[in-house]
Each structure stands twice: as structure tokens, then as C-alpha cells.
Amino acid sequence: GKDRFVKSQAIIGDVAECRFDGRPRHYVDIGWGDAAKHRQLVTTDTGIEVQIMLPRGGFLREGAVLAESAEGIVVVRRPAEPAIVVHFDDNAGTDGARRMMLLGYLLGNQHAPIDAEGSAVYAPLLTSSEAARRMLADLGVVGDVASVAMAGKGWSRTSGSHDEHHH
């Protein structure tokens, strides 16, 4: 019968590579909190169990191909999760810069990783949406709480990366 269990010990490529064109795709949803876990058991959207055993320090980025078989390829997909979303354009000028700095400082104190790619900053919601909206309002930062896929390629590099930093 068909193989409904797959082992992955390495990321073997990216879904965008032409060698994977036309292959059936089996997606595993890996949230931002699990992207750095090198050992986990997950199930694809098509019901295949995948045992992930990557080397330490690996990161399950969006589009990473974890396995290839006659049935197709297993691909990492980042689901949308609750986040604080702040667009740079909505917080421009000296005042905006100061408020954004204070926001970054508060998020750092909460040990929230940030994704600052492109035109906005995304941080996982570690509190209630009410508390997050209140924090933004208190700072005078224009932003919102929404569901977004974060850290598709990884977190923005800050002074201490999220998994090595301890108090």
C-alpha cells in the first residue's frame, strides 16, 4: 500500500525549485513557535505522518521540502497566527520613530521575536488582543492585531536570537 509515514532528516530543497515542478504536494502547517524545533511529529493535509529529525539549529522555513517519495513532496507551510501588526508608513517621522523604538523595547522585554521584513513589523501575540491594542494606544503607535503568517524565512536578527537568550 501507499506509504503514509515519512521520515525527514534534512531539508532537501525549496518548493520553488524546478525539479519539484508538477510533483503532488503534501503540506505540513508549522507555526512560528515550532519552526525551530528540530524533532517533531506532524501530519500533512493529506494525512501522511512525518517524523522530522533535523540537525540542531535547523529552521523550518516556508516552502522547505522535507521529503520526496513516489507520492510527491512534503512542504512546510506557515499558517496565519495572531500577531501585532504595525506598518512603518503609519508611524512616520520623529514621533513615529520614537514610538516604534518604545514598542520594540516592550516587545523585547516580553521576549517576543519580531519579523520586520518589508513595510511592517509583525510580532506574535503573547498577550490578549485587548492588552496588545491597549499597549499600542498607550504608545500612540498606529497598528492592529491580525492573523498573519510570520517568520516565513526566519526572524529578524536581534541582539540575542530567540532560542539562545536566557535571563
Coordinates of N, CA and C in Angstrom, one line a residue:
G1 N 0.8 -1.2 0.0 CA 0.0 0.0 0.0 C 0.8 1.2 0.0
K2 N 0.2 2.4 0.0 CA 0.9 3.7 -0.1 C 1.6 3.9 1.3
D3 N 2.7 4.6 1.2 CA 3.5 4.9 2.4 C 2.9 6.1 3.1
R4 N 2.2 5.9 4.3 CA 1.6 7.0 5.0 C 2.5 7.5 6.1
F5 N 3.7 7.1 6.1 CA 4.6 7.6 7.2 C 6.0 7.9 6.5
V6 N 6.5 9.1 6.8 CA 7.7 9.5 6.1 C 8.7 10.1 7.2
K7 N 10.0 9.8 7.0 CA 11.0 10.4 7.9 C 11.7 11.5 7.2
S8 N 12.0 12.6 7.9 CA 12.7 13.7 7.3 C 13.9 14.0 8.2
Q9 N 15.1 13.8 7.7 CA 16.3 14.1 8.5 C 17.1 15.3 7.9
A10 N 16.5 16.0 6.9 CA 17.2 17.1 6.3 C 16.1 17.9 5.4
I11 N 16.4 19.2 5.3 CA 15.6 19.9 4.3 C 16.3 19.7 2.9
I12 N 15.5 19.1 2.0 CA 16.2 18.7 0.8 C 16.0 19.7 -0.4
G13 N 15.4 20.8 -0.1 CA 15.3 21.8 -1.2 C 14.1 22.8 -0.9
D14 N 13.8 23.6 -1.9 CA 12.7 24.6 -1.8 C 11.7 24.3 -2.8
V15 N 10.4 24.4 -2.5 CA 9.3 24.1 -3.4 C 9.4 24.9 -4.7
A16 N 10.1 26.0 -4.7 CA 10.1 26.8 -5.9 C 11.1 26.3 -6.9
E17 N 12.0 25.3 -6.5 CA 13.0 24.7 -7.5 C 12.2 24.0 -8.6
C18 N 12.8 24.1 -9.8 CA 12.1 23.5 -11.0 C 12.0 22.0 -10.9
R19 N 13.0 21.4 -10.2 CA 12.9 19.9 -10.1 C 11.7 19.4 -9.4
F20 N 11.0 20.3 -8.7 CA 9.8 19.8 -8.0 C 8.5 20.2 -8.7
D21 N 8.7 20.8 -9.9 CA 7.5 21.2 -10.7 C 6.7 20.0 -11.0
G22 N 5.3 20.2 -10.8 CA 4.4 19.1 -11.2 C 4.3 18.0 -10.2
R23 N 5.1 18.0 -9.2 CA 5.0 16.9 -8.2 C 3.8 17.2 -7.3
P24 N 3.1 16.2 -6.9 CA 2.0 16.4 -5.9 C 2.6 16.9 -4.6
R25 N 1.9 17.8 -4.0 CA 2.4 18.5 -2.8 C 1.6 18.1 -1.6
H26 N 2.3 17.7 -0.5 CA 1.6 17.4 0.8 C 2.1 18.4 1.8
Y27 N 1.2 19.3 2.3 CA 1.7 20.4 3.2 C 1.6 20.1 4.6
V28 N 2.6 20.5 5.4 CA 2.6 20.4 6.8 C 2.6 21.9 7.3
D29 N 1.6 22.2 8.2 CA 1.5 23.5 8.8 C 2.4 23.6 10.0
I30 N 3.4 24.4 9.9 CA 4.3 24.5 11.1 C 4.3 26.0 11.5
G31 N 3.7 26.2 12.7 CA 3.6 27.6 13.2 C 5.0 28.2 13.6
W32 N 5.0 29.5 13.8 CA 6.3 30.1 14.1 C 6.9 29.5 15.4
G33 N 6.1 29.1 16.3 CA 6.7 28.6 17.6 C 7.3 27.3 17.4
D34 N 7.0 26.5 16.4 CA 7.5 25.2 16.2 C 8.6 25.2 15.1
A35 N 8.9 26.3 14.4 CA 9.8 26.3 13.3 C 11.2 26.0 13.6
A36 N 11.6 26.2 14.9 CA 13.0 25.9 15.3 C 13.1 24.6 16.0
K37 N 12.0 23.9 16.2 CA 12.0 22.6 16.8 C 12.5 21.5 15.9
H38 N 13.7 20.9 16.2 CA 14.3 20.1 15.2 C 13.7 18.6 15.2
R39 N 13.0 18.3 16.3 CA 12.4 17.0 16.4 C 10.9 17.1 16.6
Q40 N 10.0 16.7 15.7 CA 8.6 16.7 15.9 C 7.9 15.8 15.0
L41 N 6.7 15.4 15.4 CA 5.9 14.5 14.6 C 4.7 15.3 14.1
V42 N 4.5 15.4 12.8 CA 3.5 16.3 12.2 C 2.7 15.5 11.2
T43 N 1.5 15.9 10.8 CA 0.7 15.2 9.8 C 0.4 16.2 8.6
T44 N 0.6 15.8 7.4 CA 0.3 16.6 6.2 C -1.2 16.8 6.1
D45 N -1.6 17.8 5.2 CA -3.0 18.0 4.9 C -3.6 16.8 4.2
T46 N -2.8 15.9 3.7 CA -3.3 14.7 3.1 C -3.2 13.4 3.9
G47 N -2.9 13.6 5.2 CA -2.9 12.5 6.1 C -1.6 11.7 6.3
I48 N -0.5 12.2 5.7 CA 0.8 11.5 5.8 C 1.4 11.9 7.1
E49 N 1.9 11.0 7.9 CA 2.6 11.3 9.2 C 4.1 11.5 8.8
V50 N 4.6 12.6 9.3 CA 6.0 13.0 9.0 C 6.8 13.1 10.3
Q51 N 7.8 12.3 10.4 CA 8.7 12.4 11.6 C 9.9 13.2 11.2
I52 N 9.9 14.5 11.8 CA 11.0 15.4 11.5 C 12.1 15.2 12.5
M53 N 13.3 15.0 12.0 CA 14.5 14.8 12.9 C 15.7 15.6 12.2
L54 N 15.6 16.9 12.3 CA 16.6 17.7 11.6 C 17.8 17.9 12.6
P55 N 19.0 18.3 12.0 CA 20.1 18.6 12.9 C 19.7 19.9 13.7
R56 N 20.3 20.0 14.9 CA 20.0 21.1 15.7 C 20.3 22.4 15.0
G57 N 19.6 23.5 15.3 CA 19.8 24.8 14.7 C 19.1 24.9 13.3
G58 N 18.4 23.9 12.9 CA 17.7 24.0 11.6 C 16.4 24.9 11.8
F59 N 15.9 25.4 10.7 CA 14.7 26.3 10.8 C 13.8 25.9 9.7
L60 N 12.6 25.5 10.1 CA 11.6 25.1 9.1 C 10.9 26.3 8.4
R61 N 11.6 26.8 7.4 CA 11.0 28.0 6.7 C 9.9 27.6 5.7
E62 N 9.1 28.6 5.4 CA 8.0 28.4 4.5 C 8.6 27.9 3.1
G63 N 8.0 26.8 2.6 CA 8.4 26.3 1.3 C 9.5 25.3 1.3
A64 N 10.0 25.0 2.6 CA 11.1 24.0 2.7 C 10.5 22.6 2.3
V65 N 11.2 21.9 1.5 CA 10.8 20.5 1.2 C 11.5 19.5 2.1
L66 N 10.7 18.7 2.8 CA 11.2 17.9 3.9 C 11.4 16.4 3.4
A67 N 10.7 16.0 2.4 CA 10.8 14.7 1.9 C 10.3 14.6 0.5
E68 N 10.7 13.5 -0.2 CA 10.3 13.3 -1.6 C 10.1 11.8 -1.7
S69 N 8.9 11.4 -2.3 CA 8.7 10.0 -2.5 C 7.8 9.8 -3.7
A70 N 7.5 8.6 -4.0 CA 6.6 8.4 -5.2 C 5.3 9.1 -5.1
E71 N 4.9 9.4 -3.9 CA 3.6 10.1 -3.7 C 3.7 11.6 -3.9
G72 N 4.9 12.1 -3.9 CA 5.1 13.6 -4.1 C 6.1 14.1 -3.1
I73 N 5.9 15.4 -2.8 CA 6.8 16.1 -1.8 C 6.1 16.6 -0.6
V74 N 6.8 16.7 0.5 CA 6.3 17.2 1.7 C 6.8 18.6 1.9
V75 N 5.9 19.6 2.0 CA 6.3 21.0 2.0 C 5.9 21.7 3.3
V76 N 6.7 22.5 3.9 CA 6.4 23.3 5.0 C 5.5 24.5 4.6
R77 N 4.4 24.7 5.3 CA 3.5 25.9 5.1 C 3.4 26.6 6.5
R78 N 3.5 27.9 6.5 CA 3.3 28.7 7.7 C 1.9 29.1 7.8
P79 N 1.1 28.7 8.8 CA -0.2 29.1 9.0 C -0.3 30.5 9.5
A80 N -1.4 31.2 9.3 CA -1.7 32.5 9.9 C -1.9 32.4 11.3
E81 N -1.3 33.2 12.2 CA -1.4 33.2 13.6 C -1.6 34.6 14.1
P82 N -2.2 34.7 15.3 CA -2.5 36.1 15.8 C -1.2 36.9 16.0
A83 N -1.2 38.1 15.6 CA 0.1 38.9 15.6 C -0.3 40.4 15.8
I84 N 0.7 41.1 16.4 CA 0.6 42.6 16.4 C 1.2 43.0 15.1
V85 N 0.5 43.9 14.3 CA 0.9 44.3 13.0 C 1.1 45.8 13.0
V86 N 2.2 46.3 12.7 CA 2.5 47.8 12.7 C 3.2 48.1 11.4
H87 N 2.6 49.0 10.6 CA 3.2 49.5 9.3 C 4.0 50.7 9.5
F88 N 5.2 50.7 9.0 CA 6.1 51.8 9.1 C 5.5 53.1 8.6
D89 N 4.8 53.1 7.4 CA 4.2 54.3 6.8 C 3.2 54.9 7.8
D90 N 2.6 54.1 8.6 CA 1.6 54.7 9.5 C 2.2 55.3 10.8
N91 N 3.5 55.2 10.9 CA 4.2 55.7 12.1 C 5.5 56.4 11.7
A92 N 5.3 57.4 10.8 CA 6.5 58.0 10.2 C 7.0 59.2 11.1
G93 N 8.1 59.8 10.7 CA 8.6 61.0 11.3 C 9.3 60.7 12.6
T94 N 9.7 61.8 13.3 CA 10.5 61.6 14.6 C 9.6 61.0 15.7
D95 N 8.4 61.4 15.8 CA 7.5 60.9 16.8 C 7.2 59.4 16.5
G96 N 7.0 59.1 15.3 CA 6.7 57.7 14.9 C 7.9 56.8 15.2
A97 N 9.1 57.3 14.9 CA 10.4 56.5 15.2 C 10.5 56.3 16.7
R98 N 10.2 57.3 17.5 CA 10.4 57.2 19.0 C 9.4 56.2 19.5
R99 N 8.1 56.2 19.0 CA 7.1 55.3 19.5 C 7.4 53.9 19.0
M100 N 8.0 53.7 17.8 CA 8.3 52.4 17.3 C 9.5 51.8 18.2
M101 N 10.4 52.7 18.5 CA 11.5 52.2 19.4 C 11.0 51.7 20.7
L102 N 10.1 52.5 21.3 CA 9.5 52.1 22.6 C 8.7 50.7 22.5
L103 N 8.0 50.6 21.3 CA 7.3 49.4 21.1 C 8.3 48.2 21.0
G104 N 9.4 48.4 20.3 CA 10.4 47.4 20.1 C 11.0 47.0 21.5
Y105 N 11.2 48.0 22.3 CA 11.7 47.8 23.7 C 10.8 46.9 24.5
L106 N 9.5 47.3 24.5 CA 8.5 46.5 25.2 C 8.3 45.1 24.7
L107 N 8.4 44.9 23.4 CA 8.3 43.6 22.8 C 9.5 42.7 23.2
G108 N 10.7 43.4 23.2 CA 11.9 42.7 23.6 C 11.8 42.2 25.1
N109 N 11.2 43.1 25.9 CA 11.1 42.7 27.3 C 10.1 41.5 27.5
Q110 N 9.2 41.4 26.6 CA 8.3 40.2 26.6 C 8.9 39.0 25.9
H111 N 10.1 39.1 25.4 CA 10.8 38.1 24.7 C 10.0 37.7 23.4
A112 N 9.4 38.7 22.8 CA 8.7 38.4 21.6 C 9.6 38.5 20.4
P113 N 9.7 37.5 19.6 CA 10.6 37.7 18.4 C 9.8 38.6 17.4
I114 N 10.6 39.3 16.5 CA 9.9 40.1 15.5 C 10.3 39.8 14.1
D115 N 9.4 40.0 13.2 CA 9.6 39.8 11.8 C 9.4 41.2 11.2
A116 N 10.5 41.8 10.8 CA 10.5 43.2 10.3 C 10.9 43.3 8.9
E117 N 10.4 42.3 8.1 CA 10.7 42.3 6.6 C 9.7 43.2 5.9
G118 N 10.2 44.0 5.0 CA 9.3 44.8 4.2 C 8.8 46.0 4.9
S119 N 7.5 46.3 4.7 CA 6.9 47.6 5.1 C 6.3 47.6 6.5
A120 N 6.4 46.4 7.2 CA 5.7 46.4 8.5 C 6.5 45.5 9.5
V121 N 6.2 45.6 10.8 CA 6.7 44.8 11.8 C 5.6 43.9 12.3
Y122 N 5.9 42.6 12.4 CA 5.0 41.6 12.9 C 5.6 41.0 14.2
A123 N 4.8 40.9 15.2 CA 5.2 40.2 16.4 C 4.1 39.3 16.9
P124 N 4.5 38.0 17.3 CA 3.4 37.1 17.7 C 2.7 37.7 18.9
L125 N 1.4 37.5 19.0 CA 0.6 38.0 20.1 C 0.8 37.1 21.3
L126 N 1.5 37.6 22.3 CA 1.8 36.8 23.5 C 0.9 37.2 24.7
T127 N 0.0 38.2 24.4 CA -1.0 38.6 25.4 C -2.3 38.5 24.8
S128 N -3.4 39.1 25.4 CA -4.7 39.1 24.8 C -4.7 40.2 23.7
S129 N -5.6 40.1 22.8 CA -5.7 41.2 21.8 C -6.0 42.5 22.5
E130 N -6.8 42.5 23.5 CA -7.2 43.7 24.2 C -5.9 44.4 24.8
A131 N -5.1 43.6 25.5 CA -3.9 44.1 26.1 C -2.9 44.7 25.0
A132 N -2.8 44.0 23.9 CA -2.0 44.4 22.8 C -2.4 45.7 22.2
R133 N -3.8 45.8 22.0 CA -4.3 47.1 21.4 C -4.1 48.2 22.4
R134 N -4.3 47.9 23.7 CA -4.1 49.0 24.8 C -2.6 49.4 24.8
M135 N -1.7 48.5 24.6 CA -0.2 48.8 24.6 C 0.0 49.8 23.4
L136 N -0.5 49.4 22.2 CA -0.3 50.3 21.0 C -0.9 51.7 21.3
A137 N -2.1 51.7 21.8 CA -2.8 53.0 22.1 C -2.0 53.8 23.1
D138 N -1.5 53.2 24.2 CA -0.7 53.9 25.2 C 0.6 54.5 24.6
L139 N 1.1 53.8 23.6 CA 2.4 54.3 23.0 C 2.1 55.3 21.9
G140 N 0.8 55.4 21.4 CA 0.5 56.2 20.3 C 0.9 55.6 19.0
V141 N 1.1 54.3 19.0 CA 1.5 53.6 17.7 C 0.3 53.2 17.0
V142 N 0.3 53.5 15.7 CA -0.8 53.0 14.8 C -0.6 51.6 14.4
G143 N -1.4 50.7 14.8 CA -1.2 49.3 14.5 C -2.5 48.5 14.8
D144 N -2.4 47.2 14.7 CA -3.6 46.4 14.9 C -3.2 45.0 15.3
V145 N -4.1 44.2 15.7 CA -3.9 42.7 15.9 C -4.6 42.0 14.8
A146 N -3.9 41.1 14.1 CA -4.5 40.4 13.0 C -3.8 39.0 12.8
S147 N -4.4 38.2 12.0 CA -3.8 36.8 11.8 C -2.9 36.9 10.6
V148 N -1.6 36.6 10.8 CA -0.7 36.6 9.6 C 0.3 35.5 9.8
A149 N 0.9 35.1 8.7 CA 1.9 34.0 8.7 C 3.2 34.8 9.0
M150 N 3.9 34.4 10.0 CA 5.1 35.1 10.5 C 6.4 34.2 10.3
A151 N 7.5 34.9 10.1 CA 8.8 34.3 10.1 C 8.9 33.2 9.0
G152 N 8.4 33.5 7.8 CA 8.4 32.5 6.7 C 9.8 32.1 6.4
K153 N 10.8 33.1 6.5 CA 12.2 32.8 6.2 C 13.0 32.8 7.5
G154 N 12.4 33.2 8.6 CA 13.1 33.3 9.9 C 12.8 34.7 10.5
W155 N 13.2 34.8 11.7 CA 13.0 36.1 12.5 C 14.1 37.1 12.1
S156 N 13.7 38.4 12.2 CA 14.7 39.4 12.0 C 15.8 39.2 13.1
R157 N 17.1 39.4 12.7 CA 18.2 39.2 13.7 C 18.2 40.3 14.7
T158 N 18.1 40.0 16.0 CA 18.2 41.0 17.0 C 19.4 40.6 17.9
S159 N 19.7 41.4 18.9 CA 20.9 41.2 19.7 C 21.1 39.8 20.2
G160 N 20.0 39.1 20.6 CA 20.1 37.7 21.0 C 19.1 37.0 20.3
S161 N 19.4 35.9 19.7 CA 18.3 35.2 18.9 C 17.4 34.5 20.0
H162 N 16.2 34.2 19.6 CA 15.1 33.9 20.5 C 15.4 32.6 21.3
D163 N 16.1 31.6 20.7 CA 16.3 30.4 21.4 C 17.5 30.3 22.3
E164 N 18.5 31.2 22.1 CA 19.7 31.1 22.9 C 19.7 32.1 24.1
H165 N 18.7 33.0 24.1 CA 18.8 34.1 25.1 C 18.0 33.7 26.4
H166 N 18.7 33.8 27.5 CA 18.1 33.4 28.8 C 18.5 34.5 29.8
H167 N 17.6 34.7 30.8 CA 17.9 35.6 31.9 C 18.2 34.7 33.1

